[in-house]
Structures are given as structure tokens and as C-alpha cells.
């Protein structure tokens, strides 16, 4: 492991909570695709499978920030454990109803209830922020490490979930995802020494983190960014199917995630200078531009190369986003602020998937790549229009300013 990454793990307890966070976030990449695989195998109804997966995503988008807001007020252990048990009960109910061929409405009820699953990635990032607050170099590397962990989850998780559900029994994928969630969350919350100090209600001023103008720009941009991801997934599967190699879609999408993973690893080693908000704007625009070559994809090898290149801009943009959230959101709302960006992504993925599916059905997979290109253009437009909000110094309740972070980043060595 390169020395900057070794350095961040010198902090006591960092290895353990990072490992727990990795296990706990695997369900993020396993549960949705696991439900699709399970329902399609048990019923053969892909429309129902997709609708249930979308219900889970939208429910998590609504409930996730509220759970994280409670975490900021009461602490991770007190909130995450009951939320995880509630999510586990909902998943078990979903599996039983699917096995017993219960009415469709029961499946939707349990999928909606399972949306109370905690945002484990936000919890681990909040711990890094607590440890390395005021140390921009270490915090940048820590956020890069977390981005690598995210991408590894999205490379490994779907393969494991789909493989188990198809080779063992249909419910195996969601069942293993639920097990990972329980193990990861209870392992993480047992580590009290690195848990961020909760901030009672009076420290929040009675408001949500979303009141921050800078966070509003980030969340809206991430809705469009999520639409890119959702559309790319759907259209790539359809494109591979038209090429006669549907099974290769998972490998092509893994290459997309691999590009982001490698870029995140390198980004964490860089000596940063200049404004974080400017780096973020460049990253969003790069993601938008990288969608253009997909319109020219005539075969799977070309598509894989184009997606690998497109993936290179993802992790660096995500890492910079986390730094901007820390700068624009009060410390007392930090976990909630980080979860709002995940919420934006989840909403965008659902919208992008739906739009791409409609275009593919109407005009074919080749035309489907217009959807991520359009989403990229929207993301870039929002980023450009909202750039002034991100550049404007925003004092928080702790007196922190975005300008402070930018100035500190110039001294990263």
C-alpha cells in the first residue's frame, strides 16, 4: 500500500472501522440487483422485479437522510442498530412473501420498509472526518480510500449476488446482502472510540443540512449524475443483448467501475493545489464529455474501452464532493449532508434507468446512450450555474469556511 494510504491507517481503530464499513456497504450494490434476479427467477416478471428495485431505491432516498440526521443528534450506535434490525425484518418479510407467492402489494410494502437501511459509507466517512479534521492531506487520502471501497463493492457485489441467486437458490443474493448489512453495522457500531460525538438538537438550529446553498447544488448535480449511472447500466445490458453477448454486460460494467477505482487510487496520492470547487466543476464536466464517445460504440470491445475512460472521472469527483460537503455543512449535520448526496444519486439512478429503458424499447440500444449524454449535459449545466455558491465562503456553526479548505489544500504535500 502506498505510503499516503498507510499513513491514514496509523490512526487507532481506523483499520477496523474501515473494514466494517466495507462489509456494511456491500448490500448497496447487492440488494437491488438481488431482488431483480430473485423475482425474475421466481415469477418471470421483469417489470415487477424492476418496480420493486425502484421502490427500494426511492424509499432509501427518502428515509436515508432522516436516519443520518438522527445519527448526527444521537450517535451511530443508538440509531444504526435499530434501523438495521428494522431493515433486516423487512428483507426477511420480502423473501418469505416471494417464496410463498403472496400478493404483489405485500412485496412493495416490504421493499418500502427495507429502505430504512443506513448509509454505511456516510458513517465511515464521518469517522474519517472526525479523526483528520483540520488535516486536508490525510482527509483527502481517506476520502479517496472510501471511494475505492465503493467501487470495489460495485465490482464484486453484483457478481456475487447474481451468481448466488442463479447457482444456489433465488433468495440467496438478498439474503447474503442482509447478512452483510447486519455484520457490518454491528461491527462498526461496536467501535465506540472512533464514533463521532453526537450533537444534540440545539446544535442543529432546528434545520436540515439541505438548507446549505452549496449542498443544494451538489445534490441536484448528483441527481443528474445518478441518471448517468442508471442509464449506462440499462443501455449497456441492452446493447450487449443486441450484440448477442448479454452475459458480457456485467464484465463491461465492471470495467466501468474499474476505471473509477484506479482513478480514485491515484487521486489519493496526488499533491493537490488550488480550489476544491474548481476541481469539482472540472470533474463534473469531464463526466459529461466522457458520455459522447458512447454514441459511437459499434461493438463491445470499443464500448468497454469508452466506459473505462469514462470511469476515470467518477471517483475523483466523488472525493472532491465529500470535501465540499464538509466545507459547506455544519459539523453537527455532517453525516446527514453526506447522505443527501447519496440520496441524489439514488433518485437519479431510478430516473435514468426508467428513461433509458423507454428509449431502448422505442428506438434500440444504440439510441439509448443519448440518455446518459443528456444527463451529463444537465449535470454540467447545474454545476456551472451553481459554481458561485460553492466558491462563496460559507461559515458554519463551527466557523469553518470553504475557503479554509481550499487554502489548506494548497499545502498538501
XYZ file of C-alpha atoms in Angstrom:
413
model
C 0.000 0.000 0.000
C 1.497 3.427 -0.969
C 2.698 5.499 1.951
C -0.176 8.076 1.999
C -2.666 5.243 2.460
C -0.506 3.578 5.102
C -0.331 6.905 6.914
C -4.090 7.319 7.346
C -4.354 3.853 8.905
C -1.886 4.829 11.600
C -4.846 6.276 13.499
C -6.050 3.857 16.210
C -9.123 1.909 15.185
C -9.068 3.086 11.557
C -8.373 -0.332 10.045
C -11.207 -1.926 11.956
C -13.928 0.637 11.231
C -12.888 0.828 7.574
C -13.176 -2.957 7.229
C -16.545 -2.932 8.982
C -17.713 -0.145 6.697
C -16.709 -2.144 3.632
C -18.741 -5.163 4.751
C -21.693 -2.999 5.738
C -21.903 -1.202 2.392
C -21.809 -4.335 0.218
C -25.640 -4.512 0.308
C -25.719 -1.190 -1.547
C -24.548 -2.995 -4.683
C -26.167 -6.373 -3.939
C -29.714 -5.790 -2.718
C -31.324 -4.105 -5.719
C -29.882 -6.442 -8.351
C -30.502 -9.375 -5.988
C -34.203 -8.522 -5.795
C -34.395 -8.227 -9.584
C -32.715 -11.614 -10.020
C -34.850 -13.299 -7.338
C -38.208 -12.004 -8.574
C -37.411 -12.675 -12.231
C -36.465 -16.266 -11.383
C -39.467 -16.908 -9.167
C -42.096 -15.205 -11.353
C -40.505 -14.459 -14.734
C -41.883 -10.903 -14.432
C -39.097 -8.432 -15.121
C -41.467 -5.479 -14.894
C -42.389 -6.409 -11.325
C -38.723 -7.017 -10.481
C -37.701 -3.604 -11.761
C -40.573 -1.859 -9.990
C -39.628 -3.468 -6.665
C -35.989 -2.471 -7.069
C -37.047 1.106 -7.854
C -39.325 1.121 -4.790
C -36.399 0.093 -2.589
C -34.171 2.804 -4.080
C -36.756 5.561 -3.694
C -37.582 4.505 -0.141
C -33.894 4.590 0.788
C -33.643 8.029 -0.818
C -36.461 9.317 1.419
C -35.518 7.574 4.665
C -31.718 7.654 4.429
C -31.178 11.360 5.192
C -33.632 11.188 8.101
C -31.725 8.287 9.649
C -28.437 10.127 9.188
C -29.942 13.240 10.773
C -30.831 11.156 13.832
C -27.283 9.795 13.837
C -25.888 13.324 13.998
C -28.110 14.019 17.013
C -27.895 10.750 18.946
C -24.817 8.890 17.705
C -24.224 5.988 15.326
C -24.716 3.108 17.768
C -28.055 4.305 19.148
C -29.612 4.841 15.712
C -27.968 2.392 13.308
C -28.647 -0.794 15.225
C -32.458 -0.455 15.463
C -32.604 0.850 11.880
C -30.621 -2.163 10.682
C -32.842 -4.606 12.565
C -35.912 -2.971 11.019
C -34.377 -3.280 7.551
C -33.483 -6.920 8.249
C -37.064 -7.695 9.298
C -38.372 -6.067 6.118
C -35.996 -8.066 3.903
C -36.986 -11.311 5.622
C -40.642 -10.424 5.075
C -39.944 -9.759 1.397
C -38.178 -13.109 0.951
C -40.972 -15.034 2.677
C -43.674 -13.315 0.622
C -41.765 -14.004 -2.590
C -41.324 -17.678 -1.672
C -44.998 -18.074 -0.726
C -46.216 -16.244 -3.851
C -48.004 -13.637 -1.747
C -49.897 -10.782 -3.455
C -47.737 -8.217 -5.215
C -48.703 -5.416 -2.833
C -47.023 -7.221 0.062
C -43.745 -7.221 -1.857
C -43.968 -3.479 -2.378
C -44.742 -2.896 1.315
C -41.686 -4.808 2.467
C -39.445 -3.194 -0.169
C -40.543 0.228 1.022
C -39.863 -0.742 4.646
C -36.397 -2.042 3.725
C -35.495 1.497 2.660
C -34.545 2.311 6.260
C -31.169 0.697 5.596
C -28.415 3.020 6.901
C -25.912 4.770 4.629
C -22.834 2.952 5.941
C -20.470 4.772 3.582
C -21.511 8.106 5.096
C -20.885 6.710 8.574
C -17.316 5.690 7.825
C -16.568 8.972 6.061
C -17.882 10.837 9.105
C -15.394 8.911 11.246
C -12.517 9.864 8.958
C -13.659 13.491 9.111
C -13.668 13.341 12.902
C -10.150 11.884 13.023
C -8.500 14.126 10.412
C -10.444 17.361 10.801
C -8.010 20.179 10.028
C -5.634 17.816 8.160
C -6.565 18.217 4.462
C -3.889 15.869 3.134
C -4.920 12.909 5.290
C -8.622 13.588 4.834
C -8.233 13.738 1.052
C -6.474 10.362 1.092
C -9.107 8.898 3.429
C -11.957 10.017 1.167
C -10.081 8.541 -1.812
C -9.786 5.255 0.057
C -13.515 5.230 0.722
C -14.188 5.893 -2.953
C -12.018 2.893 -3.853
C -14.030 0.786 -1.403
C -17.273 1.942 -3.046
C -16.069 0.924 -6.494
C -14.777 -2.459 -5.303
C -18.223 -3.098 -3.823
C -19.851 -2.310 -7.165
C -17.415 -4.607 -8.976
C -17.787 -7.555 -6.601
C -21.291 -7.164 -5.154
C -23.478 -7.675 -8.246
C -21.396 -10.627 -9.428
C -21.749 -12.355 -6.041
C -25.452 -11.530 -5.706
C -26.414 -12.665 -9.195
C -24.143 -15.712 -9.036
C -25.600 -16.996 -5.762
C -29.216 -16.401 -6.800
C -28.752 -18.226 -10.098
C -26.466 -21.051 -8.939
C -27.854 -21.739 -5.442
C -31.426 -20.558 -4.804
C -33.275 -17.378 -5.885
C -33.322 -15.761 -2.437
C -29.587 -16.270 -1.825
C -28.458 -12.859 -3.123
C -30.734 -10.659 -0.997
C -30.239 -12.972 1.985
C -26.452 -12.624 1.869
C -26.783 -8.854 1.399
C -28.886 -8.663 4.565
C -26.298 -10.717 6.441
C -23.505 -8.377 5.316
C -25.556 -5.388 6.488
C -26.097 -6.767 9.981
C -22.487 -7.903 10.402
C -21.049 -4.641 9.081
C -23.288 -2.298 11.071
C -22.957 -4.125 14.394
C -19.194 -4.440 13.885
C -18.944 -0.737 13.082
C -21.101 0.455 15.962
C -19.224 -1.705 18.457
C -16.197 0.555 17.888
C -17.137 3.466 20.117
C -13.664 5.066 20.315
C -13.830 6.356 16.713
C -17.538 7.208 16.697
C -18.166 10.923 16.054
C -19.515 12.822 19.029
C -23.287 13.357 18.615
C -24.668 16.884 18.567
C -27.964 17.418 20.431
C -30.945 19.104 18.819
C -29.956 22.592 19.978
C -26.729 22.375 17.939
C -28.717 21.859 14.747
C -30.681 25.066 14.947
C -33.802 23.054 14.146
C -32.886 22.832 10.460
C -31.714 20.297 7.916
C -28.300 20.207 6.282
C -30.115 20.745 2.980
C -30.592 24.410 3.877
C -26.978 24.952 2.794
C -26.940 26.562 -0.706
C -23.732 24.720 -1.549
C -25.196 21.331 -0.603
C -28.263 22.074 -2.719
C -26.036 22.482 -5.768
C -24.214 19.238 -5.010
C -27.411 17.247 -4.516
C -29.117 18.497 -7.688
C -25.957 17.806 -9.667
C -25.830 14.306 -8.223
C -29.396 13.623 -9.321
C -28.232 14.181 -12.901
C -25.044 12.211 -12.218
C -27.087 9.299 -10.871
C -29.147 9.397 -14.069
C -25.894 8.869 -15.972
C -25.100 5.755 -13.946
C -28.611 4.317 -14.118
C -28.913 4.884 -17.853
C -25.462 3.439 -18.608
C -26.345 0.244 -16.711
C -29.625 -0.331 -18.543
C -28.404 0.601 -22.010
C -25.214 -1.450 -21.680
C -27.214 -4.584 -20.855
C -29.492 -3.930 -23.826
C -26.512 -3.213 -26.107
C -24.783 -6.449 -25.100
C -28.032 -8.334 -25.684
C -28.345 -6.885 -29.198
C -24.745 -7.937 -29.848
C -25.627 -11.498 -28.816
C -23.488 -11.476 -25.662
C -25.819 -10.418 -22.857
C -23.711 -12.127 -20.193
C -20.777 -9.900 -21.138
C -22.671 -6.833 -19.896
C -21.575 -7.473 -16.312
C -17.929 -7.571 -17.389
C -18.249 -4.357 -19.394
C -19.867 -2.589 -16.442
C -17.149 -3.963 -14.161
C -14.592 -2.273 -16.439
C -16.524 0.993 -15.942
C -16.199 0.628 -12.176
C -12.569 -0.462 -12.508
C -11.701 2.798 -14.263
C -13.192 4.745 -11.373
C -11.436 2.541 -8.815
C -7.994 3.054 -10.364
C -8.555 6.792 -10.752
C -9.567 7.040 -7.108
C -6.426 5.194 -6.021
C -4.174 7.541 -7.998
C -6.130 10.635 -6.965
C -5.479 9.860 -3.324
C -1.715 10.063 -3.979
C -1.740 13.419 -5.755
C -0.373 16.651 -4.319
C -3.396 18.906 -4.601
C -3.286 22.637 -5.208
C -5.953 25.201 -5.971
C -9.653 25.324 -5.300
C -11.666 22.220 -4.410
C -14.753 23.747 -6.016
C -12.856 24.254 -9.285
C -11.658 20.629 -9.278
C -15.231 19.520 -8.701
C -16.519 21.578 -11.654
C -13.848 20.114 -13.927
C -14.736 16.600 -12.757
C -18.458 17.008 -13.468
C -17.763 18.437 -16.915
C -15.342 15.583 -17.634
C -18.055 13.054 -16.752
C -20.410 14.805 -19.159
C -17.888 14.861 -22.015
C -16.991 11.199 -21.451
C -20.542 10.196 -22.431
C -20.057 11.439 -26.013
C -17.855 8.536 -27.262
C -20.519 6.063 -26.161
C -22.664 7.262 -29.063
C -20.059 5.796 -31.416
C -19.819 2.348 -29.817
C -20.275 -0.263 -32.514
C -19.112 -3.293 -30.572
C -18.464 -4.455 -27.031
C -14.651 -4.035 -27.005
C -14.956 -0.378 -28.073
C -17.712 0.147 -25.532
C -15.556 -1.344 -22.760
C -12.677 0.995 -23.590
C -15.006 4.003 -23.736
C -16.569 3.130 -20.392
C -13.165 2.597 -18.782
C -12.150 6.093 -19.856
C -15.499 7.472 -18.683
C -14.969 5.856 -15.292
C -11.723 7.734 -14.715
C -13.555 10.938 -13.796
C -16.005 9.402 -11.312
C -14.008 8.706 -8.152
C -12.021 11.983 -8.174
C -15.287 13.907 -8.480
C -16.857 11.929 -5.633
C -13.833 12.502 -3.394
C -13.911 16.249 -4.034
C -17.658 16.266 -3.366
C -17.091 14.857 0.119
C -14.565 17.617 0.836
C -17.042 20.270 -0.312
C -19.791 18.820 1.858
C -17.536 19.079 4.876
C -16.851 22.696 3.976
C -20.460 23.743 3.344
C -22.329 21.783 6.012
C -22.047 22.377 9.767
C -20.191 19.704 11.648
C -23.383 18.921 13.562
C -25.099 17.915 10.273
C -22.156 16.292 8.502
C -23.482 12.713 8.286
C -26.843 13.962 7.037
C -25.112 16.132 4.442
C -23.114 13.203 3.102
C -26.240 11.068 2.923
C -28.107 13.706 0.896
C -25.641 13.260 -1.969
C -26.269 9.503 -1.869
C -29.975 10.281 -1.958
C -29.488 12.429 -5.046
C -27.619 9.602 -6.730
C -30.338 7.074 -5.855
C -33.105 9.287 -7.243
C -31.046 9.912 -10.376
C -30.363 6.215 -10.912
C -34.093 5.470 -10.780
C -34.896 8.287 -13.220
C -32.053 7.395 -15.575
C -32.955 3.712 -15.609
C -36.591 4.451 -16.429
C -35.761 6.956 -19.163
C -33.147 4.717 -20.737
C -35.476 1.725 -20.704
C -38.141 3.706 -22.538
C -35.697 4.917 -25.183
C -34.293 1.409 -25.706
C -37.786 -0.044 -26.141
C -38.699 2.679 -28.610
C -35.513 3.106 -30.645
C -32.991 0.408 -29.679
C -29.837 0.257 -27.583
C -27.731 2.442 -29.890
C -30.119 5.349 -29.328
C -30.224 4.637 -25.598
C -26.815 6.201 -24.982
C -28.389 9.572 -25.739
C -29.919 9.422 -22.234
C -26.629 9.409 -20.253
C -25.271 12.060 -22.615
C -28.286 14.275 -21.913
C -27.985 13.629 -18.173
C -24.313 14.580 -18.333
C -25.189 17.834 -20.063
C -27.720 18.633 -17.325
C -25.160 17.834 -14.602
C -22.585 20.115 -16.231
C -25.120 22.920 -16.636
C -26.184 22.741 -12.975
C -22.535 22.640 -11.881
C -21.656 25.709 -13.924
C -24.707 27.665 -12.757
C -24.160 26.701 -9.125
C -20.397 27.188 -9.078
C -20.679 30.618 -7.452
C -22.474 29.087 -4.479
C -19.641 26.638 -3.970
C -16.999 29.356 -4.286
C -18.723 31.712 -1.835
C -17.296 31.340 1.693
C -19.948 29.729 3.868
C -19.359 29.983 7.628
C -20.736 27.101 9.667
C -21.654 26.907 13.299
C -18.030 25.913 13.979
C -16.717 28.894 11.995
C -15.394 26.685 9.187
C -15.229 28.109 5.673
C -14.864 26.543 2.271
C -12.033 28.973 1.607
C -10.170 27.497 4.578
C -10.239 24.083 2.952
C -9.053 25.445 -0.377
C -6.160 27.294 1.283
C -5.218 24.186 3.250
C -5.284 22.030 0.129
C -2.597 24.193 -1.407
C -0.193 22.949 1.260
C -0.863 19.253 0.694
C 2.480 17.559 0.239
